[in-house]
XYZ file of C-alpha atoms in Angstrom:
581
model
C -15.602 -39.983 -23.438
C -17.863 -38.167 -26.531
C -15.338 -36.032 -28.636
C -15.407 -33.242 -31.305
C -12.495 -34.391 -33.497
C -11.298 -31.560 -35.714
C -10.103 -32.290 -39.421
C -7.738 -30.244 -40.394
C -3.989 -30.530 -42.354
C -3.575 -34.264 -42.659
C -4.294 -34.255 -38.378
C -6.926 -35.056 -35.978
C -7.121 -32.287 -33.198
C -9.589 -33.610 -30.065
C -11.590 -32.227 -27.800
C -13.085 -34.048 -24.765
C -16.795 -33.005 -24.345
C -17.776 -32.820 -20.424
C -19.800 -30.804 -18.626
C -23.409 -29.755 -19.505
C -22.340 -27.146 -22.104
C -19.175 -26.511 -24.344
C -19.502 -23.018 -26.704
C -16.979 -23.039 -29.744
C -15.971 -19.410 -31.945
C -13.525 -17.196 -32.030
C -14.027 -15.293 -28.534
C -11.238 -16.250 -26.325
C -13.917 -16.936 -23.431
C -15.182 -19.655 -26.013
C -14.589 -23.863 -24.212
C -13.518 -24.288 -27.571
C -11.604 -21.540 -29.250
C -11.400 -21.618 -33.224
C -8.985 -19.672 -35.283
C -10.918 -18.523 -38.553
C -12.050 -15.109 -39.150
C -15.048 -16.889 -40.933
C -16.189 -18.317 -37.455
C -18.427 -16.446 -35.457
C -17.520 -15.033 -31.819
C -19.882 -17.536 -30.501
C -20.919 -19.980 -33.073
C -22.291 -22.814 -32.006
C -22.542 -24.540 -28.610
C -22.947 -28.195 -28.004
C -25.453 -29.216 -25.584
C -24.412 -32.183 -23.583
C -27.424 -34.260 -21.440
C -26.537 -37.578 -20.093
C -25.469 -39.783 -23.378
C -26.729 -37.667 -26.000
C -25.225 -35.028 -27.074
C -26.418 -32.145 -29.797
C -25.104 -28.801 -31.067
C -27.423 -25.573 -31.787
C -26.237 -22.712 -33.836
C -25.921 -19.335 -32.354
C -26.814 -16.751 -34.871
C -23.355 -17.481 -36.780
C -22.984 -15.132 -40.073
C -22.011 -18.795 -41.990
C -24.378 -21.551 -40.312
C -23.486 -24.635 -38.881
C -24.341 -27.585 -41.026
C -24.250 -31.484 -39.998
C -23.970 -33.783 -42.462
C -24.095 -31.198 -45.216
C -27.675 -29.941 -43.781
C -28.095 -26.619 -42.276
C -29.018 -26.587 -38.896
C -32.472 -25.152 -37.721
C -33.188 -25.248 -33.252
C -31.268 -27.758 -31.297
C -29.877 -30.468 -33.511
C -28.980 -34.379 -32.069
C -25.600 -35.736 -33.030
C -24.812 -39.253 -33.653
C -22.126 -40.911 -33.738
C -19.869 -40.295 -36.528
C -21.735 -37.164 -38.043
C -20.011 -34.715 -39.949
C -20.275 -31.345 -38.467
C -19.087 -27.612 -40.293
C -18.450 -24.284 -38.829
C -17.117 -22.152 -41.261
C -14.252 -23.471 -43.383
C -13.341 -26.194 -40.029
C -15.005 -29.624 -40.902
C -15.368 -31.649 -37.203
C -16.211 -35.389 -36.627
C -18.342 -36.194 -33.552
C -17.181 -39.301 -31.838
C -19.592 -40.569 -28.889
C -16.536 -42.600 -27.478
C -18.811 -45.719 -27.954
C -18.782 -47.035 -31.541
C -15.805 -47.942 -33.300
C -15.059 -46.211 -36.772
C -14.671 -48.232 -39.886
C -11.423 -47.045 -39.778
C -10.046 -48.535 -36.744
C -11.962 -51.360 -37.210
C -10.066 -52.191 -40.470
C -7.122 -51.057 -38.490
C -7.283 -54.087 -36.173
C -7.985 -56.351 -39.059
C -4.809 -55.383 -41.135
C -1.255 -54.064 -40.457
C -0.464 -50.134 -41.303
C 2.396 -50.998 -43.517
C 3.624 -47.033 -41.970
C 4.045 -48.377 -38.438
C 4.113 -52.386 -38.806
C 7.154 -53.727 -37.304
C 7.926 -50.367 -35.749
C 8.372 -49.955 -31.813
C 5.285 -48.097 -30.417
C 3.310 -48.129 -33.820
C 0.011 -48.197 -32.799
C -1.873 -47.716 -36.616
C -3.644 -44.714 -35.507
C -6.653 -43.604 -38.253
C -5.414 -40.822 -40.518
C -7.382 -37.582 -41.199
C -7.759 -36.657 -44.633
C -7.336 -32.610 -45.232
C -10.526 -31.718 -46.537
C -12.374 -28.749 -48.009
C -16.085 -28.388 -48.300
C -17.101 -26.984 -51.626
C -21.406 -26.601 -51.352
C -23.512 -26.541 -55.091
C -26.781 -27.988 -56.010
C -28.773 -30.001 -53.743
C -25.894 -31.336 -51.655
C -22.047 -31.198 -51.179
C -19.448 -32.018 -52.964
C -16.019 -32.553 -50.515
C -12.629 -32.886 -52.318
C -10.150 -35.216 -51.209
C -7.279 -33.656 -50.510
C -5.308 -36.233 -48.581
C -1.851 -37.422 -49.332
C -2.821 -41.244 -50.003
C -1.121 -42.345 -53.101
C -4.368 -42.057 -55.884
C -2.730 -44.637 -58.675
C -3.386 -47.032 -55.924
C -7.138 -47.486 -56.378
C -6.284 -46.570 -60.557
C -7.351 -49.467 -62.166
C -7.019 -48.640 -66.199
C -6.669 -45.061 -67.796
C -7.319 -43.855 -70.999
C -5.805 -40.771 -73.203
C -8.845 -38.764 -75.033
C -6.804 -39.099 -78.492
C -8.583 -37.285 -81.390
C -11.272 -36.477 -78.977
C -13.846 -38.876 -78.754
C -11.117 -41.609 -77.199
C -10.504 -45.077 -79.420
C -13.089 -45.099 -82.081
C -12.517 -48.673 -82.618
C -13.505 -49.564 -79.784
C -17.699 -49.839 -79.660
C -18.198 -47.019 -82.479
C -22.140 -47.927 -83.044
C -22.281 -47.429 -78.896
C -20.410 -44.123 -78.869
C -22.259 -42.850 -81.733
C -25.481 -43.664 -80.279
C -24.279 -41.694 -76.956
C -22.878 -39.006 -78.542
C -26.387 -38.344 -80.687
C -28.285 -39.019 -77.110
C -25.916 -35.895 -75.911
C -27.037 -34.076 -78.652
C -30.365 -34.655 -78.728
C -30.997 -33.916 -74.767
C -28.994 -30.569 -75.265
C -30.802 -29.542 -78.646
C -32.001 -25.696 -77.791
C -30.328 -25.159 -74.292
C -28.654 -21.853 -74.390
C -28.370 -21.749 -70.814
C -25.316 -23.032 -69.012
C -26.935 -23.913 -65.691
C -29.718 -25.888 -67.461
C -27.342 -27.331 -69.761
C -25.037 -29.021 -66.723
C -28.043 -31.523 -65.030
C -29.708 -32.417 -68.999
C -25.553 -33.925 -69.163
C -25.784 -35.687 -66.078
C -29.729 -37.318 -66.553
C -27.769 -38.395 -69.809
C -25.212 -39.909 -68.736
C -27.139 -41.564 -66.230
C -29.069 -43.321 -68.765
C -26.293 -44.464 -70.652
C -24.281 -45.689 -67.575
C -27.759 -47.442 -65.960
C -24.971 -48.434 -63.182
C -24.285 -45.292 -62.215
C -25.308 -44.092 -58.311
C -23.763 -40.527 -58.483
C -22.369 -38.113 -60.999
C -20.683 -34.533 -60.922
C -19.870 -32.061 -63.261
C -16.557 -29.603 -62.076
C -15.375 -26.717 -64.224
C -12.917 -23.997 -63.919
C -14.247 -20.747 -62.731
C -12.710 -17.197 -63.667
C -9.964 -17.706 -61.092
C -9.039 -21.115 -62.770
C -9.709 -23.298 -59.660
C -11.633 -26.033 -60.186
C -15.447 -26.012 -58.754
C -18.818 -28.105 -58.087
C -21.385 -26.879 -61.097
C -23.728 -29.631 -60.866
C -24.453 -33.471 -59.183
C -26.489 -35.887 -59.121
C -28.126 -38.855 -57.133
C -29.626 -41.729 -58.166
C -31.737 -42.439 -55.006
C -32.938 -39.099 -53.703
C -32.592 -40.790 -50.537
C -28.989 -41.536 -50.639
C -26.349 -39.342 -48.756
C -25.673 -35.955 -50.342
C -22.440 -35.563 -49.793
C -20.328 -36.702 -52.857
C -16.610 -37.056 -52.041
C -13.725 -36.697 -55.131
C -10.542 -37.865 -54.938
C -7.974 -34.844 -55.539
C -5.102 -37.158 -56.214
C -7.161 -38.373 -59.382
C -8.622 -35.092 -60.320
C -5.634 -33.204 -60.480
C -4.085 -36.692 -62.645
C -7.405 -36.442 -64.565
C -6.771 -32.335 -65.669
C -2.911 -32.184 -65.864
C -2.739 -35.340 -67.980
C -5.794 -35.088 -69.909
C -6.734 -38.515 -69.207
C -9.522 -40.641 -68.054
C -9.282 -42.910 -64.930
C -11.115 -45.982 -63.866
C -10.420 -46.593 -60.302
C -12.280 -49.756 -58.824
C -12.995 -50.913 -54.946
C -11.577 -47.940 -53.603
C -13.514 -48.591 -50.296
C -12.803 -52.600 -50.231
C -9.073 -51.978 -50.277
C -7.300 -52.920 -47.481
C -4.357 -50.375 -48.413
C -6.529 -47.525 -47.781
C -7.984 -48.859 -44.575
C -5.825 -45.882 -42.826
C -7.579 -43.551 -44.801
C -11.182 -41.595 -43.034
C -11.900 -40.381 -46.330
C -11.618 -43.596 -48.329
C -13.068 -46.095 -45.478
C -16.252 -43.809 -46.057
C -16.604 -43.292 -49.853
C -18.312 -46.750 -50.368
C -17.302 -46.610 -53.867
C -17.456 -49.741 -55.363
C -16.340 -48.410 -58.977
C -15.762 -44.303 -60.408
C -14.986 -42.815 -63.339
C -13.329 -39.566 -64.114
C -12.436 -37.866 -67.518
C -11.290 -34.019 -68.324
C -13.717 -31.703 -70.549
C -11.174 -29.968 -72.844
C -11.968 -26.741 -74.820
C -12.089 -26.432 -78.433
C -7.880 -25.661 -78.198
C -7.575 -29.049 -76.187
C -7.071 -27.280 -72.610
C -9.247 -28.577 -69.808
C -12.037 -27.022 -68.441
C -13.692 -29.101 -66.247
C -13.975 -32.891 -65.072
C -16.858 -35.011 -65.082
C -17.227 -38.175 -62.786
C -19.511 -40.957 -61.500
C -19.658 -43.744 -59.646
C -21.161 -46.797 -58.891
C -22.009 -48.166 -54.889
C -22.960 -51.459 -56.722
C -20.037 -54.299 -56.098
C -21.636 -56.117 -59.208
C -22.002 -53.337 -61.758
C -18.710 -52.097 -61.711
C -17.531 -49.865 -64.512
C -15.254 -51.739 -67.355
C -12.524 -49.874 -69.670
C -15.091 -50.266 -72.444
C -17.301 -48.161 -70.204
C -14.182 -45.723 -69.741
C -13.734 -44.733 -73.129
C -17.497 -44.372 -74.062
C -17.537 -41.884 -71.221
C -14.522 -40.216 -72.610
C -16.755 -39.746 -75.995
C -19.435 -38.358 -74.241
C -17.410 -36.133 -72.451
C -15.950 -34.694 -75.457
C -19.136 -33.945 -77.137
C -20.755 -32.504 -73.989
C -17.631 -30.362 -73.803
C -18.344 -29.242 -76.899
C -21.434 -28.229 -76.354
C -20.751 -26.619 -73.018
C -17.932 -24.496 -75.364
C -20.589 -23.642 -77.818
C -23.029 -22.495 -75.059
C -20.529 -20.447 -73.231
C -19.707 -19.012 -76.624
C -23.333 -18.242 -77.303
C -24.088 -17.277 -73.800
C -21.000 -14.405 -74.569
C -22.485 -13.238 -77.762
C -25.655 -12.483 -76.292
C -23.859 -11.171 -73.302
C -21.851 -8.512 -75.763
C -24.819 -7.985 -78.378
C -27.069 -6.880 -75.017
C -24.189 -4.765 -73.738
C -23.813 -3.501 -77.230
C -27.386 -2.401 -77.455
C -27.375 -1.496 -74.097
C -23.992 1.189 -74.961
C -25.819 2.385 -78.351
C -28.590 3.786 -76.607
C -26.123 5.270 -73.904
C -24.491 6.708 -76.785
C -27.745 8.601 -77.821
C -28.789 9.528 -74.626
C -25.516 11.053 -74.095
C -25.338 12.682 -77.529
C -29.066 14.314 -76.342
C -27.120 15.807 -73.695
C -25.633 18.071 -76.559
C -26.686 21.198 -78.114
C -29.056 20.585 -81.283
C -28.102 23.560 -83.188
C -25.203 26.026 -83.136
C -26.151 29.605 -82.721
C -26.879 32.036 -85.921
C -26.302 35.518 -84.639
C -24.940 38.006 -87.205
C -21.172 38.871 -86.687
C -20.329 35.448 -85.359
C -20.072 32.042 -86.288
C -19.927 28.722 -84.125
C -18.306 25.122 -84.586
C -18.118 22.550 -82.304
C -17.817 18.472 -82.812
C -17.599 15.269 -80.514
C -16.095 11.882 -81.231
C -15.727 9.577 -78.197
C -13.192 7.244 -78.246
C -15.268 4.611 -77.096
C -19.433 4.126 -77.261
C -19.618 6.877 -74.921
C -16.989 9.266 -73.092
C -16.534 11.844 -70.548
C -15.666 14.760 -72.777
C -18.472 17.510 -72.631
C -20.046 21.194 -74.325
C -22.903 23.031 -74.271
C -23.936 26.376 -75.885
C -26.944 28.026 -73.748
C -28.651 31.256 -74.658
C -28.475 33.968 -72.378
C -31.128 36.302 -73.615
C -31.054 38.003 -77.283
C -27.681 39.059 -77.213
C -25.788 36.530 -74.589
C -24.405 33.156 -75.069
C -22.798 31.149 -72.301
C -20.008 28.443 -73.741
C -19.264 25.469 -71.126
C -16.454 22.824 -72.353
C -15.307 20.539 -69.937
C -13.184 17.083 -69.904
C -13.722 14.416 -67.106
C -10.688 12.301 -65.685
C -10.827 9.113 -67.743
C -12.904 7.846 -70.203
C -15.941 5.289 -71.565
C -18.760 4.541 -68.801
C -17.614 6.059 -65.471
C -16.626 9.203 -67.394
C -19.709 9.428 -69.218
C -21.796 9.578 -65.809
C -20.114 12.223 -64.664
C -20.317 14.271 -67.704
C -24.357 13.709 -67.746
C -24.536 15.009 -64.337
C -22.048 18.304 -65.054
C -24.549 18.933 -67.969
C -27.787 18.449 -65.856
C -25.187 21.059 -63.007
C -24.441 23.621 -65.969
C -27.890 23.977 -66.681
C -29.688 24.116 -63.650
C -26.917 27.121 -62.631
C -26.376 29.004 -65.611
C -30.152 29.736 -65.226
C -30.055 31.786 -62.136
C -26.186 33.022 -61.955
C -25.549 35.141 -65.275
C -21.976 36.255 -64.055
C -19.287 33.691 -64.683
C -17.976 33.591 -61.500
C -20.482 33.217 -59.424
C -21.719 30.140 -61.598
C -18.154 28.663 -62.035
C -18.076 28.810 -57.910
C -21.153 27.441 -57.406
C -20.758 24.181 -60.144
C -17.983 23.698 -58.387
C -19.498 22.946 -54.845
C -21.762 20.902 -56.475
C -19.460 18.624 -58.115
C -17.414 18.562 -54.767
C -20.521 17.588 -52.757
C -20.984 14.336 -54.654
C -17.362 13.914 -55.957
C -16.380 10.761 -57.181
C -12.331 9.607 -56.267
C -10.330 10.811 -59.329
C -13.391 12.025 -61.410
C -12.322 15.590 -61.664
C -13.274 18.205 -64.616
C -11.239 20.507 -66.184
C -13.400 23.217 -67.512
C -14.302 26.312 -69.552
C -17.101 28.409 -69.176
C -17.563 31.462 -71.711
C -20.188 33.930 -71.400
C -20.370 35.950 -74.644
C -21.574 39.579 -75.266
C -22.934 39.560 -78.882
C -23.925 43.158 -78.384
C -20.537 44.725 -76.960
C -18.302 42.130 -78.209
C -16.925 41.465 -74.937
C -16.405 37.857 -73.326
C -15.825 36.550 -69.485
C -14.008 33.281 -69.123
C -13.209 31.247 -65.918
C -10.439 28.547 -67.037
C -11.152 25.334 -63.991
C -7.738 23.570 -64.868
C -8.154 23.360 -68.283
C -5.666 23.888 -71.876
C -6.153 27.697 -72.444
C -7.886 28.107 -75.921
C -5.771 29.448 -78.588
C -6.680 32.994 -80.400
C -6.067 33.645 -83.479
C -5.633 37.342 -84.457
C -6.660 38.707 -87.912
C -3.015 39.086 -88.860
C -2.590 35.562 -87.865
C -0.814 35.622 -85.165
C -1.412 33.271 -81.910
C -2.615 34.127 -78.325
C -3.701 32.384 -75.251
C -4.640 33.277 -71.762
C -2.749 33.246 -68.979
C -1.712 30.749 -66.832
C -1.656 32.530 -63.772
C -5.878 32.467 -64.178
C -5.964 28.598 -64.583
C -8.030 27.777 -61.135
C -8.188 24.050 -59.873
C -10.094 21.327 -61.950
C -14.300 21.156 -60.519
C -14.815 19.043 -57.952
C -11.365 18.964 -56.231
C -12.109 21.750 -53.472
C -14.862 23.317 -52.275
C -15.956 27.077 -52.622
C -12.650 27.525 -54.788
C -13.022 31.457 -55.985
C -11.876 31.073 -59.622
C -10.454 34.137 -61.392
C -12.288 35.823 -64.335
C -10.561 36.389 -67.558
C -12.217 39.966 -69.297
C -11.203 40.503 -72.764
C -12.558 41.986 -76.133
C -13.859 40.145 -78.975
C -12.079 41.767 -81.841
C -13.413 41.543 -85.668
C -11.608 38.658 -87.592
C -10.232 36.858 -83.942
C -11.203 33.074 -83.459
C -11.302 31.014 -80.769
C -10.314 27.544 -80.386
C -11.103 25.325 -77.246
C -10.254 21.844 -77.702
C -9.767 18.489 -75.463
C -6.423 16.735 -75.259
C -7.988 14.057 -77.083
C -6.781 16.503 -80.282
C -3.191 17.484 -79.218
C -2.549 13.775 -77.424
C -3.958 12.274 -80.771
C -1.214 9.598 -81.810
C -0.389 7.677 -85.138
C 0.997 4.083 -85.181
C 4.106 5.811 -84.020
C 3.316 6.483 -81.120
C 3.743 10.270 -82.101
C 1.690 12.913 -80.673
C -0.409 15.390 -82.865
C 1.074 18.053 -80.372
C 0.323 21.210 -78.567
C 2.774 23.516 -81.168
C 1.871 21.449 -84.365
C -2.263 22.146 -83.169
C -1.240 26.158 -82.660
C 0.535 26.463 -86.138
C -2.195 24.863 -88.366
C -4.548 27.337 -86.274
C -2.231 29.903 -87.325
C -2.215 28.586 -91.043
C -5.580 27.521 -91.315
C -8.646 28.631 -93.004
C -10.397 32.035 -92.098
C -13.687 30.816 -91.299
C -14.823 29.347 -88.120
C -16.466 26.360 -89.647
C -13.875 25.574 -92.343
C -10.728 25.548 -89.425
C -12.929 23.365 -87.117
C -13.134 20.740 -89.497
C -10.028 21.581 -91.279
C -8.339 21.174 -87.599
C -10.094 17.432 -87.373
C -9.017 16.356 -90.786
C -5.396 16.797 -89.745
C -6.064 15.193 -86.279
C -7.271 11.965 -88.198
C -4.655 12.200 -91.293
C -1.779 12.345 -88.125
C -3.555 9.271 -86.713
C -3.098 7.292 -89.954
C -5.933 5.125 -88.875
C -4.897 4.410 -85.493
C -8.071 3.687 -82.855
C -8.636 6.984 -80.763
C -6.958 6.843 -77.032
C -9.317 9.497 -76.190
C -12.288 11.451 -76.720
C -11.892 14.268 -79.150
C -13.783 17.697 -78.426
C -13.285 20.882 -80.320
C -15.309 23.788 -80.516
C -15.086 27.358 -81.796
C -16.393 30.723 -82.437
C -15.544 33.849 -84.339
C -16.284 37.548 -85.129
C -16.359 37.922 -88.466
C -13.909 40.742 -89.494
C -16.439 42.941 -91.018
């Protein structure tokens, strides 16, 4: 009877085929139920009419492929073919033709059950996993046959380029072929096939080759393969047992007649390699670690690869390592010159986002300065005219810092501005930025915020503090004030139609104000010491008498406490005075 034989953990699982129609997935209903979540419900059903049998994919979210071929309509299966849903590889057996594997079975003893009551040398399945890249498959062996069986010489990669006594004028002549085909690639995935077209001209024997390499996650992948005869099957199959030998002991392996070998005649995976001859050697970095493996092989029982042959691969492999590690490298300096370009004009779109000029109105002066701690930040002010004699004040910090920060602080600006133009009281326009931060709030994006509206003409001010430091006052006799904390509301964008308090106070001649980011009192020196809330209100206290002269006197300090240490966070300060006359 016609079977689906399912490949899986070292075991064969069957399943009899009968009837006209047998649907496999996940559904319990299914005649054959599968347990991956990356097989559909209902993902396939085969399609059984008198002797021949086919399978037709039912709208599965990862295809059905035979043979390594996607599978388009109803699709016939013969005996033998290869057949994957999902991650589950199955074998069709028609219950007609004998495999190669039991074939060589009857020929020669299973050393595992010879001499054993009841052995009966049944074919072992391989646990396999199907990796796809390219123009075809590559499958990784990942049975536990012993590799060193099939190992027929390896070779350490020394210095590099393996035994330079052995054929120099040949390896130098491959090594400048190398050179020349990659001369000008700067792209990795153009780079891979120019090695392989190489290395198929100096190894004229060669039927297949493939190129592996570690990805981010370190596990080893397909990059690129080829065939010699685009006709030829386009599945490639790799031995795990030698790979893993191949990467952890940074050595090359020649392993000969892997499919003649009557030891491996229990093997599915070996009996259908047809591999008369392979080589595979690591690709180490420029610190000797490997990245990558490359291998080919040779179907040709005449040609068979020689240990000379070995070590001139393990020269080429070197030097297209190399390369590879240059192009990478080159690949990431164009990668971080475009993303530095790409954060310099971030930077001066966000620095447009700032106020041009500071006000001149006579009585009062204005300071205010911005230093992100990286190309761009999330820390934020603006100074908007209100008519002759108004001037609204908004300073705000954003949760975090660099990118994410910075996109939140364009959009409060683009907020500020589009309210502060139609609500002149400071309540009504702290409310109503509020709602709209909260309407598109981003998780853990909140602002803390200030927003002044100044009276030039009666000296008065209105503040609404949104969760943020209250500035620091500094009287004409030098003495320190701030606002209370009872009036501190929640941070914008944490809940909606929040009614924030309003803070009413004279501007007195000679008082300054001082609103600043925690980027200034968190500032830290190699230490680990922090500038400090108290140290930040006595050199206020202390400091110089105009506005200007304490702003930057009060970042001077900031940076002379930092003793060159990198920023942790965006600095902000800004302030404004009466003068005392």
């Amino acid at each position: 009877m016609a079977q689906f034989v399912l490949l899986s953990g070292g075991d064969a699982t069957s399943y009899d085929l009968n009837g006209t129609e047998m649907v496999l997935g996940r559904h319990p209903e299914c005649d054959i139920v599968l347990q991956s979540n990356m097989v559909s419900r209902k993902h396939a059903r085969i399609i059984i009419a008198g002797s021949q049998v086919s399978i037709e994919d039912l709208g599965s979210g990862n295809g059905t492929f035979v043979n390594g071929d996607k599978t388009e309509g109803i699709r016939p299966l013969h005996h033998d073919d290869r057949i994957k849903l999902g991650p589950l590889l199955f074998r069709y057996d028609d219950g007609k033709t004998p495999t190669a594997a039991a074939s060589a079975s009857s020929r020669t003893p299973n050393p595992a059950t010879a001499g054993k009551p009841g052995g009966s040398n049944p074919t072992v399945i391989p646990k396999s996993n199907l990796l796809s890249g390219g123009q075809g498959t590559i499958q990784f062996d990942l049975s536990n046959d012993d590799g060193a069986h099939t190992i027929m010489g390896a070779a350490d990669v020394g210095g590099g380029f393996g035994s330079l006594n052995v054929k120099p004028e040949v390896k130098l002549k491959a090594i400048l072929e190398i050179n020349r085909s990659l001369a000008g690639t700067t792209e990795l995935e153009l780079m891979l096939p120019k090695i392989l077209n190489t290395l198929f001209s100096i190894f004229p024997q060669a039927d297949r080759g493939s190129i592996l390499l570690k990805d981010d996650s370190g596990q080893i992948v397909p990059r690129a393969f080829k065939h010699r005869r685009g006709d030829s099957d386009e599945s490639v199959r790799i031995s795990k047992t030698i790979l893993n030998k191949v990467l952890e002991e940074r050595k090359g392996i020649l392993s000969a007649d892997a499919s003649s070998d009557l030891r491996f005649s229990g093997s599915e995976s070996i009996s259908n390699l047809t591999i008369r001859s392979m080589m595979c050697v690591p690709m180490l970095s420029l610190d000797g670690e490997p990245i990558g493996a490359i291998n080919i092989d040779t179907q040709n029982p005449i040609s068979q690869f020689r240990p000379d042959d070995l070590d001139l691969l393990l020269a080429v492999s070197s030097q297209a390592a190399l390369s590879y590690e240059n192009t990478r490298l080159l690949a990431s300096h164009a990668e971080k010159t475009k993303y530095d370009n790409e954060m310099r004009i971030a930077r001066n779109v966000q620095r447009a986002l700032l106020p041009d000029d500071l006000p001149k109105a006579a009585g009062y002066e204005f300071f205010a300065a911005y230093e992100a701690a990286q190309a761009v930040g999330g820390d934020y002010y603006d100074i908007i005219p209100l008519g002759e004699d108004k001037i609204c004040l908004a300073f705000g910090d954003v949760a975090g810092k660099g990118v994410p920060a910075s996109l939140v602080m364009s959009r409060i600006s683009s907020i500020v501005r589009g309210t502060i133009e139609f609500f002149n009281d400071v309540q009504s326009a702290a409310n109503r930025i509020n709602n709209h931060m909260c309407a598109k709030a981003v998780e853990g994006r909140f602002v803390t915020f200030v927003l002044v509206i100044i009276d030039m003409k009666n000296h008065h001010m209105s503040l609404v503090n949104a969760g943020h430091m209250s500035p620091i006052i500094r009287k004409p006799d030098g003495s320190i004030e701030e606002f209370s904390d009872a009036n501190i509301g929640v941070p914008l964008g944490v809940i909606e139609d929040f009614q924030y308090d309003v803070e009413d106070r004279a501007i007195n001649p000679g008082e300054t104000f001082v609103i600043y980011t925690d980027g200034v009192s968190e500032a830290m020196n190699h230490q680990s010491d922090l500038y400090g809330t108290e140290h930040l209100r006595d050199f206020i206290q202390k400091g110089p008498a105009s506005t200007t002269a304490l702003g930057e006197a009060i970042l001077k300090d900031v940076k002379r406490h930092a003793d060159g240490r990198p920023q942790n966070d965006d600095i902000t300060l800004m302030c404004f005075g009466r003068a005392a006359t």
